[in-house]
Tab-separated table of C-alpha atoms in Angstrom:
chain	number	residue	atom	x	y	z
A	1	MET	CA	-22.057	14.121	14.421
A	2	GLU	CA	-21.377	16.754	17.106
A	3	LEU	CA	-21.892	14.067	19.772
A	4	LEU	CA	-19.424	11.862	17.894
A	5	ASN	CA	-16.802	14.586	18.338
A	6	LEU	CA	-17.588	15.305	22.008
A	7	GLN	CA	-18.124	11.724	23.214
A	8	PRO	CA	-16.684	9.527	20.443
A	9	VAL	CA	-16.672	6.199	22.310
A	10	GLU	CA	-20.211	6.386	23.691
A	11	SER	CA	-21.537	7.785	20.434
A	12	TYR	CA	-19.873	5.021	18.460
A	13	LYS	CA	-21.520	2.393	20.654
A	14	THR	CA	-24.947	3.712	19.712
A	15	PHE	CA	-24.147	3.213	16.036
A	16	LEU	CA	-22.839	-0.309	16.613
A	17	LYS	CA	-26.087	-1.322	18.274
A	18	GLU	CA	-27.563	-1.011	14.772
A	19	ASN	CA	-24.548	-2.800	13.194
A	20	ILE	CA	-23.656	0.331	11.304
A	21	ARG	CA	-20.933	2.975	11.440
A	22	PRO	CA	-21.196	6.780	11.491
A	23	ASP	CA	-20.416	6.994	7.763
A	24	GLY	CA	-23.185	4.506	6.930
A	25	ARG	CA	-20.972	1.481	6.266
A	26	GLU	CA	-21.480	-1.974	7.671
A	27	LEU	CA	-18.722	-3.157	10.009
A	28	MET	CA	-16.798	-5.185	7.406
A	29	GLU	CA	-17.458	-2.823	4.518
A	30	THR	CA	-14.549	-0.893	3.011
A	31	ARG	CA	-14.770	2.609	1.622
A	32	GLN	CA	-15.075	3.374	-2.066
A	33	THR	CA	-11.716	3.156	-3.811
A	34	VAL	CA	-10.637	5.165	-6.845
A	35	LEU	CA	-7.465	4.269	-8.758
A	36	ASN	CA	-5.652	6.141	-11.512
A	37	VAL	CA	-2.383	4.994	-13.102
A	38	GLY	CA	0.184	6.990	-15.032
A	39	SER	CA	-0.870	10.187	-13.275
A	40	ILE	CA	2.686	11.610	-12.956
A	41	SER	CA	4.069	12.298	-16.424
A	42	THR	CA	7.635	12.837	-15.191
A	43	ALA	CA	7.817	9.467	-13.387
A	44	ASP	CA	8.686	6.095	-14.910
A	45	GLY	CA	5.541	4.694	-13.321
A	46	SER	CA	2.872	6.105	-11.039
A	47	ALA	CA	-0.502	5.559	-9.437
A	48	LEU	CA	-2.970	7.585	-7.389
A	49	VAL	CA	-5.315	5.917	-4.893
A	50	LYS	CA	-8.268	7.516	-3.120
A	51	LEU	CA	-9.685	5.377	-0.321
A	52	GLY	CA	-12.611	7.304	1.070
A	53	GLU	CA	-10.998	10.634	1.933
A	54	THR	CA	-7.512	9.131	2.304
A	55	MET	CA	-5.384	9.847	-0.753
A	56	VAL	CA	-1.954	8.391	-1.567
A	57	ILE	CA	0.152	8.904	-4.676
A	58	CYS	CA	3.172	6.825	-5.706
A	59	GLY	CA	5.792	7.835	-8.243
A	60	VAL	CA	8.552	5.446	-9.363
A	61	LYS	CA	11.876	6.737	-10.648
A	62	ALA	CA	14.316	4.326	-12.304
A	63	GLU	CA	18.056	5.001	-12.096
A	64	LEU	CA	21.117	2.993	-13.091
A	65	THR	CA	23.509	2.003	-10.336
A	66	ILE	CA	26.228	-0.470	-9.388
A	67	PRO	CA	24.766	-3.648	-7.826
A	68	SER	CA	25.528	-4.710	-4.288
A	69	ALA	CA	28.318	-7.213	-3.706
A	70	GLU	CA	25.807	-9.599	-2.087
A	71	ASP	CA	23.466	-9.615	-5.131
A	72	PRO	CA	25.542	-8.686	-8.189
A	73	GLY	CA	22.861	-9.873	-10.607
A	74	LYS	CA	19.864	-8.165	-9.021
A	75	GLY	CA	18.417	-4.680	-9.084
A	76	ILE	CA	16.961	-2.825	-6.137
A	77	VAL	CA	13.496	-1.563	-5.180
A	78	VAL	CA	13.338	1.140	-2.508
A	79	PRO	CA	9.930	2.217	-1.138
A	80	ASN	CA	9.566	5.331	1.004
A	81	MET	CA	6.411	6.782	2.564
A	82	GLU	CA	5.957	10.452	3.429
A	83	MET	CA	3.165	11.714	5.677
A	84	SER	CA	3.602	15.424	6.262
A	85	ALA	CA	1.649	17.947	8.304
A	86	LEU	CA	-0.033	18.997	5.052
A	87	CYS	CA	-2.058	15.773	4.876
A	88	SER	CA	-3.317	15.860	8.482
A	89	SER	CA	-2.926	17.797	11.701
A	90	HIS	CA	-2.004	14.437	13.276
A	91	PHE	CA	1.479	14.815	11.785
A	92	LYS	CA	4.078	17.433	12.630
A	93	PRO	CA	6.823	19.028	10.503
A	94	GLY	CA	10.227	17.419	10.832
A	95	PRO	CA	11.560	13.865	10.593
A	96	PRO	CA	9.330	11.082	9.182
A	97	SER	CA	6.508	10.214	11.550
A	98	GLU	CA	6.389	6.828	13.253
A	99	GLN	CA	3.413	5.852	11.098
A	100	ALA	CA	5.268	6.748	7.900
A	101	GLN	CA	8.207	4.615	9.031
A	102	VAL	CA	5.892	1.699	9.841
A	103	ILE	CA	4.332	1.871	6.371
A	104	THR	CA	7.734	2.116	4.669
A	105	LYS	CA	8.953	-0.964	6.557
A	106	PHE	CA	5.734	-2.834	5.759
A	107	LEU	CA	6.065	-2.120	2.041
A	108	ASP	CA	9.704	-3.177	2.038
A	109	ASN	CA	8.877	-6.454	3.804
A	110	LEU	CA	5.958	-7.065	1.457
A	111	LEU	CA	8.097	-6.625	-1.665
A	112	LYS	CA	10.676	-9.049	-0.318
A	113	SER	CA	8.256	-11.664	1.030
A	114	CYS	CA	5.934	-12.036	-1.941
A	115	THR	CA	8.372	-11.220	-4.770
A	116	VAL	CA	6.177	-8.722	-6.591
A	117	ILE	CA	9.217	-7.977	-8.722
A	118	ASP	CA	11.935	-10.391	-9.688
A	119	THR	CA	14.874	-8.061	-9.101
A	120	ALA	CA	16.943	-10.177	-11.502
A	121	ASP	CA	14.843	-8.571	-14.254
A	122	LEU	CA	16.367	-5.232	-13.264
A	123	CYS	CA	19.904	-6.389	-14.017
A	124	VAL	CA	21.544	-4.821	-17.090
A	125	MET	CA	25.010	-6.338	-16.685
A	126	LYS	CA	25.906	-8.626	-13.804
A	127	ASP	CA	28.457	-7.177	-11.378
A	128	LYS	CA	28.361	-3.847	-13.200
A	129	LEU	CA	24.976	-2.288	-13.831
A	130	VAL	CA	21.419	-2.655	-12.514
A	131	TRP	CA	18.281	-0.573	-12.202
A	132	VAL	CA	17.182	0.807	-8.846
A	133	LEU	CA	13.508	1.745	-8.567
A	134	TYR	CA	12.859	4.540	-6.088
A	135	CYS	CA	9.205	4.287	-5.095
A	136	ASP	CA	8.201	7.545	-3.410
A	137	LEU	CA	4.782	7.531	-1.805
A	138	ILE	CA	3.140	10.683	-0.482
A	139	CYS	CA	-0.038	10.832	1.565
A	140	LEU	CA	-1.917	13.820	0.156
A	141	ASN	CA	-4.819	13.574	2.595
A	142	TYR	CA	-5.166	11.361	5.654
A	143	ASP	CA	-8.451	10.025	6.971
A	144	GLY	CA	-7.279	6.662	8.299
A	145	ASN	CA	-5.866	3.445	6.845
A	146	ALA	CA	-3.106	4.861	4.676
A	147	LEU	CA	-1.511	1.399	4.658
A	148	ASP	CA	-4.082	-0.269	2.393
A	149	ALA	CA	-4.045	2.724	0.040
A	150	SER	CA	-0.233	2.668	-0.027
A	151	VAL	CA	-0.047	-1.016	-0.962
A	152	LEU	CA	-2.461	-0.553	-3.852
A	153	ALA	CA	-0.661	2.604	-5.038
A	154	LEU	CA	2.758	0.936	-4.880
A	155	ILE	CA	1.760	-2.244	-6.716
A	156	ALA	CA	-0.202	-0.355	-9.384
A	157	ALA	CA	2.694	2.080	-9.897
A	158	LEU	CA	5.200	-0.761	-10.275
A	159	GLN	CA	2.975	-2.448	-12.830
A	160	ASN	CA	2.852	0.887	-14.676
A	161	VAL	CA	6.660	1.248	-14.822
A	162	LYS	CA	8.395	1.446	-18.173
A	163	ILE	CA	12.193	1.704	-18.255
A	164	PRO	CA	14.435	2.885	-21.111
A	165	GLU	CA	16.363	0.436	-23.241
A	166	VAL	CA	19.998	0.201	-22.150
A	167	THR	CA	22.909	-1.112	-24.209
A	168	VAL	CA	26.535	-1.367	-23.124
A	169	ASP	CA	29.329	-0.427	-25.506
A	170	ASP	CA	31.639	-3.430	-26.027
A	171	GLU	CA	34.789	-1.319	-26.279
A	172	SER	CA	34.293	1.365	-23.652
A	173	GLY	CA	31.991	-0.611	-21.369
A	174	LEU	CA	29.856	2.508	-20.973
A	175	PRO	CA	26.057	2.262	-20.924
A	176	HIS	CA	23.863	3.998	-23.481
A	177	THR	CA	20.290	4.771	-22.491
A	178	ASN	CA	17.745	5.063	-25.283
A	179	MET	CA	14.956	7.230	-23.872
A	180	GLU	CA	12.957	6.782	-27.073
A	181	VAL	CA	12.472	3.074	-26.438
A	182	LYS	CA	10.893	2.112	-23.129
A	183	LYS	CA	9.694	-1.276	-22.051
A	184	ALA	CA	7.584	-2.655	-19.253
A	185	PHE	CA	8.895	-5.503	-17.141
A	186	ALA	CA	6.978	-8.379	-15.687
A	187	THR	CA	5.530	-8.114	-12.198
A	188	ARG	CA	4.701	-11.248	-10.252
A	189	GLY	CA	1.138	-10.925	-9.065
A	190	MET	CA	-0.796	-8.249	-7.235
A	191	PRO	CA	-0.979	-8.525	-3.448
A	192	CYS	CA	-3.749	-6.586	-1.756
A	193	ALA	CA	-3.885	-5.403	1.870
A	194	THR	CA	-7.010	-5.180	4.025
A	195	THR	CA	-6.760	-3.649	7.475
A	196	PHE	CA	-9.073	-4.415	10.398
A	197	THR	CA	-9.405	-2.974	13.875
A	198	VAL	CA	-11.404	-3.917	16.974
A	199	PHE	CA	-13.728	-1.680	18.974
A	200	ASP	CA	-14.672	-2.403	22.582
A	201	GLY	CA	-13.055	-5.844	22.439
A	202	SER	CA	-15.713	-7.454	20.259
A	203	HIS	CA	-16.592	-5.498	17.120
A	204	ILE	CA	-14.301	-6.112	14.129
A	205	ILE	CA	-14.166	-3.166	11.752
A	206	ALA	CA	-12.661	-3.128	8.262
A	207	ASP	CA	-10.889	-0.125	6.741
A	208	PRO	CA	-11.016	2.233	9.749
A	209	THR	CA	-11.287	5.989	9.330
A	210	LEU	CA	-9.095	8.355	11.317
A	211	LYS	CA	-11.762	8.835	13.997
A	212	GLU	CA	-12.176	5.063	14.244
A	213	GLU	CA	-8.432	4.576	14.585
A	214	ASP	CA	-8.441	7.014	17.510
A	215	ILE	CA	-10.940	4.966	19.554
A	216	THR	CA	-10.003	1.391	18.647
A	217	GLU	CA	-7.406	-1.079	19.886
A	218	GLY	CA	-4.690	-1.410	17.267
A	219	ASN	CA	-5.081	-3.169	13.942
A	220	ILE	CA	-4.360	-6.243	11.878
A	221	THR	CA	-3.462	-6.034	8.190
A	222	VAL	CA	-4.086	-9.119	6.058
A	223	VAL	CA	-2.449	-9.426	2.637
A	224	THR	CA	-3.739	-11.870	0.035
A	225	ASP	CA	-2.540	-12.638	-3.480
A	226	GLU	CA	-4.292	-13.116	-6.808
A	227	HIS	CA	-4.787	-16.811	-6.011
A	228	ASP	CA	-6.658	-15.934	-2.780
A	229	ASN	CA	-3.758	-17.143	-0.663
A	230	LEU	CA	-2.877	-15.529	2.656
A	231	ILE	CA	0.689	-14.291	2.221
A	232	TYR	CA	1.343	-11.750	4.972
A	233	VAL	CA	-0.121	-10.593	8.295
A	234	GLN	CA	0.944	-7.652	10.425
A	235	ARG	CA	-0.347	-6.694	13.861
A	236	GLN	CA	0.003	-3.228	15.369
A	237	GLY	CA	-0.757	-2.038	18.873
A	238	GLY	CA	-0.592	-5.494	20.444
A	239	LEU	CA	-3.983	-6.446	19.042
A	240	ALA	CA	-4.821	-10.124	19.565
A	241	MET	CA	-7.712	-11.885	17.854
A	242	PRO	CA	-9.296	-15.330	18.344
A	243	GLU	CA	-8.758	-17.790	15.505
A	244	ALA	CA	-12.430	-17.790	14.479
A	245	GLU	CA	-12.461	-13.996	14.215
A	246	MET	CA	-9.173	-14.031	12.337
A	247	GLN	CA	-10.665	-16.385	9.769
A	248	LYS	CA	-13.497	-13.894	9.211
A	249	CYS	CA	-10.904	-11.231	8.489
A	250	VAL	CA	-9.054	-13.491	6.055
A	251	LYS	CA	-12.285	-14.298	4.236
A	252	ARG	CA	-13.155	-10.616	3.930
A	253	ALA	CA	-9.584	-9.819	2.818
A	254	VAL	CA	-9.883	-12.372	0.009
A	255	GLU	CA	-13.141	-10.754	-1.163
A	256	HIS	CA	-11.674	-7.270	-0.941
A	257	GLY	CA	-8.528	-8.343	-2.806
A	258	SER	CA	-10.627	-9.674	-5.653
A	259	GLU	CA	-12.530	-6.376	-5.818
A	260	MET	CA	-9.324	-4.333	-5.942
A	261	ARG	CA	-7.755	-6.455	-8.694
A	262	LYS	CA	-10.865	-6.028	-10.826
A	263	LEU	CA	-10.556	-2.284	-10.248
A	264	TYR	CA	-6.922	-2.320	-11.357
A	265	LEU	CA	-7.638	-4.410	-14.458
A	266	ALA	CA	-10.434	-2.020	-15.433
A	267	VAL	CA	-8.096	0.988	-15.137
A	268	ALA	CA	-5.102	-0.723	-16.770
A	269	SER	CA	-7.109	-1.785	-19.793
């Protein structure tokens, strides 16, 4: 392992000759994933994901607000990722890191493209009152591939959300929130992300660790749904991949998605 730190590229090549990685995984094998839901008692929904040594927590807070003029009958979902210097020396104190911004944008695009939540379900009174769900994600420890962990944490937290019953007084028009009665709302499926990277132009690696991210050539994240459909792809770092290799990634992403949904169902039940 000392050689891996001193000469990471050359050392990594010696592992790949045996089709194995320094942590003992095969090239397309993901790390063990642990999921807990409802872990933040003060949130309206929450989930904690541990992917190897990478740990991400998501807390959802529901608040009433006035809808936008463009969508008067729809609520709002706002994801935000935080990766501070406390989770890794790779990040510095100050404004959100570029990686945190990339993940936030990815999550926002994912929610809009695959309609995890029908925001019409968050409407209390058209033109007047809707729910906004603030989804705050925090990376507690970073050892690579926070994106996959963040997607799982966000979707599991949203499926864990329960919001108070709201009634509107006919005379005053003022809302009354009954905190004693909370209800879940329907989510539309469970997308799952699987990230791949490429080492030395030819070796495809799933779920890279931090050290692997440092010596590889960008990444591709493949998102599949509960029907094994490909619904979203994002490339970072200008990484290109031949069609045949891309199909291998999609196939592995479908398998991984199925594994993660079984994990969620086991925890949720």
